[in-house]
Coordinates of C-alpha atoms in Angstrom, one line a residue:
X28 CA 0.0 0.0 0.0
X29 CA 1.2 3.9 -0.9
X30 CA 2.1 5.8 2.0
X31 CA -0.5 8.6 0.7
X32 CA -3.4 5.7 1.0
X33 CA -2.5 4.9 4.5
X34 CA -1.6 8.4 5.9
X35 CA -5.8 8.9 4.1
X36 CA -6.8 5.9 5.8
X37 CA -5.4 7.1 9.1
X38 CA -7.0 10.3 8.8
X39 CA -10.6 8.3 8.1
X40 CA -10.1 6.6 11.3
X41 CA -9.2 9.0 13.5
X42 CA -12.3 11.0 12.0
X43 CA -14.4 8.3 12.3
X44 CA -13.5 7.0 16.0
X45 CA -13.7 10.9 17.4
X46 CA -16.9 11.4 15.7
X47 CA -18.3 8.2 17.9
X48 CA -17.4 9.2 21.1
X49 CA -20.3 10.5 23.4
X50 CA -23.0 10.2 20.6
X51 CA -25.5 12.7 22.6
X52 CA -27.6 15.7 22.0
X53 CA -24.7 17.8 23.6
X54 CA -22.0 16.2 21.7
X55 CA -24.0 16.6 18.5
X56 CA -24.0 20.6 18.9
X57 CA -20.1 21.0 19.6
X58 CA -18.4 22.5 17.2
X59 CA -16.8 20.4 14.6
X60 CA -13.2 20.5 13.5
X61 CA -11.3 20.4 10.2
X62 CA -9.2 17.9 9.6
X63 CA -7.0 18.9 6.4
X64 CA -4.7 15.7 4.5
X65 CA -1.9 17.0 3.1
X66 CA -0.3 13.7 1.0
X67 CA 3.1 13.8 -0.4
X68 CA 4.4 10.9 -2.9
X69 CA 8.2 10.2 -3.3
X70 CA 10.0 8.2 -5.4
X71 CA 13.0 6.7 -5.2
X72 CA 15.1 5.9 -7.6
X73 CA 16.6 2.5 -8.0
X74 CA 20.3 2.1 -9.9
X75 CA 19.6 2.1 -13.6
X76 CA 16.1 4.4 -13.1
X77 CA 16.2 7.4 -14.3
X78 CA 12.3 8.2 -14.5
X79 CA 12.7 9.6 -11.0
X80 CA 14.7 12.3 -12.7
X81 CA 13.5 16.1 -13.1
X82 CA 15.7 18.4 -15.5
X83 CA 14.4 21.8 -15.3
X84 CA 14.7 24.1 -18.3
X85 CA 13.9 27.9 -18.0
X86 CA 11.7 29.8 -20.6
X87 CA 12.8 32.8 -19.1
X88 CA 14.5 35.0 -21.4
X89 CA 18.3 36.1 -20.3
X90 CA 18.5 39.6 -19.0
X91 CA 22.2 41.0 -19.4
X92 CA 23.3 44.3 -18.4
X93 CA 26.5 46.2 -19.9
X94 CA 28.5 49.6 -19.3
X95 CA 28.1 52.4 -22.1
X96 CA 30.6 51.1 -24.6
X97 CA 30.6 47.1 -23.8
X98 CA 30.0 44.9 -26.5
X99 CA 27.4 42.1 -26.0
X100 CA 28.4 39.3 -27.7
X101 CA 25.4 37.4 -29.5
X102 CA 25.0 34.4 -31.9
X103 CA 25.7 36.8 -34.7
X104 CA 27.5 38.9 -33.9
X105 CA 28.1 42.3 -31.2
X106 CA 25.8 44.8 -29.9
X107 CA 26.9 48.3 -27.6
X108 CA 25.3 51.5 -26.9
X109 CA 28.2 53.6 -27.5
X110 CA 26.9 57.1 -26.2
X111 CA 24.7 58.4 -23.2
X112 CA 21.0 59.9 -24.0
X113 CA 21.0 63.2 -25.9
X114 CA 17.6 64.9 -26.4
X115 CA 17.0 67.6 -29.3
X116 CA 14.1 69.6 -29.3
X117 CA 12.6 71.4 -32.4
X118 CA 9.7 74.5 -32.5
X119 CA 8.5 74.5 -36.2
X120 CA 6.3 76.8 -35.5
X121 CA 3.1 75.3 -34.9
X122 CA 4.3 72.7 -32.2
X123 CA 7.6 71.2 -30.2
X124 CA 8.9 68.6 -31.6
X125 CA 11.1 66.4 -29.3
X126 CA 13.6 63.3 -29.0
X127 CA 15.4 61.4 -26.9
X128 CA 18.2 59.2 -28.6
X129 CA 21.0 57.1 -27.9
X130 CA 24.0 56.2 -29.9
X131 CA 23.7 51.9 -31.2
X132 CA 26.4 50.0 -33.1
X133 CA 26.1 46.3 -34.6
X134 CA 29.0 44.7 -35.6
X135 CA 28.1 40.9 -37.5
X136 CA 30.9 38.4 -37.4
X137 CA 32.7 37.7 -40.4
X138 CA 31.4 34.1 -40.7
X139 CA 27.6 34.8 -40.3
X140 CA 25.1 36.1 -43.3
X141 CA 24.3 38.9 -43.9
X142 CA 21.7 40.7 -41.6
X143 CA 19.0 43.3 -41.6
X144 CA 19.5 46.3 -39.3
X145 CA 16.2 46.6 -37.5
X146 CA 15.5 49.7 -35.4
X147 CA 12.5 47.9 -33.5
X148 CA 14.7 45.2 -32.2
X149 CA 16.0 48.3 -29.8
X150 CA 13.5 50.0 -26.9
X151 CA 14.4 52.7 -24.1
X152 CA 13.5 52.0 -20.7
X153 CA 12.5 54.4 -18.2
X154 CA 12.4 54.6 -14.4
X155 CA 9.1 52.7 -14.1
X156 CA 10.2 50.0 -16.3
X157 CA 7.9 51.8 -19.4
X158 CA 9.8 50.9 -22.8
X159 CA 9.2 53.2 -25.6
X160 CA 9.6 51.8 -29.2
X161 CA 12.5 53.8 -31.5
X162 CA 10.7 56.7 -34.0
X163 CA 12.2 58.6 -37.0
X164 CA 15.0 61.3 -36.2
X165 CA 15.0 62.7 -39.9
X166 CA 14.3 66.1 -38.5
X167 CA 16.6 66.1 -35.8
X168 CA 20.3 67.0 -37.4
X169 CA 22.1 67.0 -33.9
X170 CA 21.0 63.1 -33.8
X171 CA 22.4 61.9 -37.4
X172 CA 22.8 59.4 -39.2
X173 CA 20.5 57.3 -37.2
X174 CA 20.8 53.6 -37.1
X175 CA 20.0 52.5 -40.7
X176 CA 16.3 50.9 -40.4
X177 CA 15.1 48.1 -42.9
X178 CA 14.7 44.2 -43.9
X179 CA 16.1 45.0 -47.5
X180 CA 19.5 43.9 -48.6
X181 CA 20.8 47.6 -49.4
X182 CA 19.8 48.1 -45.4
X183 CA 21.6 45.1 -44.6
X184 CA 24.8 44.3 -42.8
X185 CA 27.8 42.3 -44.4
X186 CA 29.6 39.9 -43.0
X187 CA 33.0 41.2 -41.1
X188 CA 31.7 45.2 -40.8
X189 CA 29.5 47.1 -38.2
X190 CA 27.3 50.7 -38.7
X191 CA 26.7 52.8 -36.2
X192 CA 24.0 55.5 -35.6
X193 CA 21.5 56.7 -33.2
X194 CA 18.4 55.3 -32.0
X195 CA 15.6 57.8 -31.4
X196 CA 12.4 57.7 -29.4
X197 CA 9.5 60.1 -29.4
X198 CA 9.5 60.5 -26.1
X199 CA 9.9 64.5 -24.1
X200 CA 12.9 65.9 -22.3
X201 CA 11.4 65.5 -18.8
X202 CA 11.0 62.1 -19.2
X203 CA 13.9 60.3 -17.9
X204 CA 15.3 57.3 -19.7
X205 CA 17.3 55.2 -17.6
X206 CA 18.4 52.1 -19.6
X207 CA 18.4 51.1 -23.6
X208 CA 17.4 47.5 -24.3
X209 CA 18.3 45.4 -26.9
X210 CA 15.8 42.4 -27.9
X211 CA 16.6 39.8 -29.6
X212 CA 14.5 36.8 -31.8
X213 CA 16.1 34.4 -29.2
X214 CA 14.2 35.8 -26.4
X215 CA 17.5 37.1 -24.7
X216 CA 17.8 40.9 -23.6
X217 CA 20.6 42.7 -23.1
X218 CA 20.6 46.0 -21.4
X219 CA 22.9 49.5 -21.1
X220 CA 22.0 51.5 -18.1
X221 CA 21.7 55.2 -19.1
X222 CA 22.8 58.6 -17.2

């Protein structure tokens, strides 16, 4: 017999035989108590068994955090923020117009394909943990060239060179940014704290 069915059958017993003592009236309106089971099942291995074995894999995507200037190494090659925020604002007039941006370079090894730049693979973080997808900077001439942006091959990146340009968020100067964040198809994130 399982220990779980005779710790239960223990429990119906001892239930049972308390609930027979002093049948009367009086005993009948005391107040009852709860008895709660709680059943655990072991196994144990034997030599040769490994179905007693748990391997525990993590979904959870990798979080890893870098220095202004550190390179994150990836499967295809590296990533860095290489500057600090810098903000621009415009008036044209008729409104402000405002951006936040940080400098990005991507640098694909020399034996992988050749990859897309992608501006939405990047986000900026801010204090609360708010993350603010990138936004055009084609207006803002203190924050050129931007990062190029595309899936095309002319926006691509050969094998063996890196570009390098800023990242820019729509996003006003009082907000403060406090980290950019890289996110990759593998799930993984890496992160560069921001001043």
């Amino acid at each position: 017999m399982h220990k779980s069915t005779i710790i239960a059958a223990l429990a119906v017993a001892t239930v049972s035989a308390l609930s027979g003592c002093g049948a009367t009236s009086a005993a009948s309106s005391a107040p009852t108590a709860t008895v709660t089971v709680t059943v655990t099942e072991m196994a144990t291995p034997t030599e040769g068994d490994d179905s007693a074995e748990t391997s525990t894999t993590s979904s959870v995507p990798a979080v890893q955090t870098f220095k202004i200037g550190e390179k994150a190494k990836t499967s295809i090659g590296t990533f860095a923020v290489i500057s600090n925020v810098k903000s621009q604002t415009i008036d044209d007039g008729s409104s402000m117009l405002y951006a936040q941006a940080f400098k990005a370079q991507i640098c694909i090894d020399a034996g992988a394909e050749k990859t897309p730049v992608r501006q939405d693979m990047w986000r900026a973080a801010d204090k609360d943990s708010g993350e603010y997808e990138p936004s055009t900077l084609s207006v803002f001439d203190e924050l050129q060239p931007e990062l190029p942006d595309g899936y095309d091959d002319a926006d691509a990146i050969a094998p063996g060179t890196c570009v390098t340009g800023w990242v820019g968020f729509d996003v006003k100067p009082t907000v403060k940014l406090t980290a950019a964040v890289l996110h990759l198809t593998d799930g993984n994130q890496y992160r560069w704290p921001l001043a």
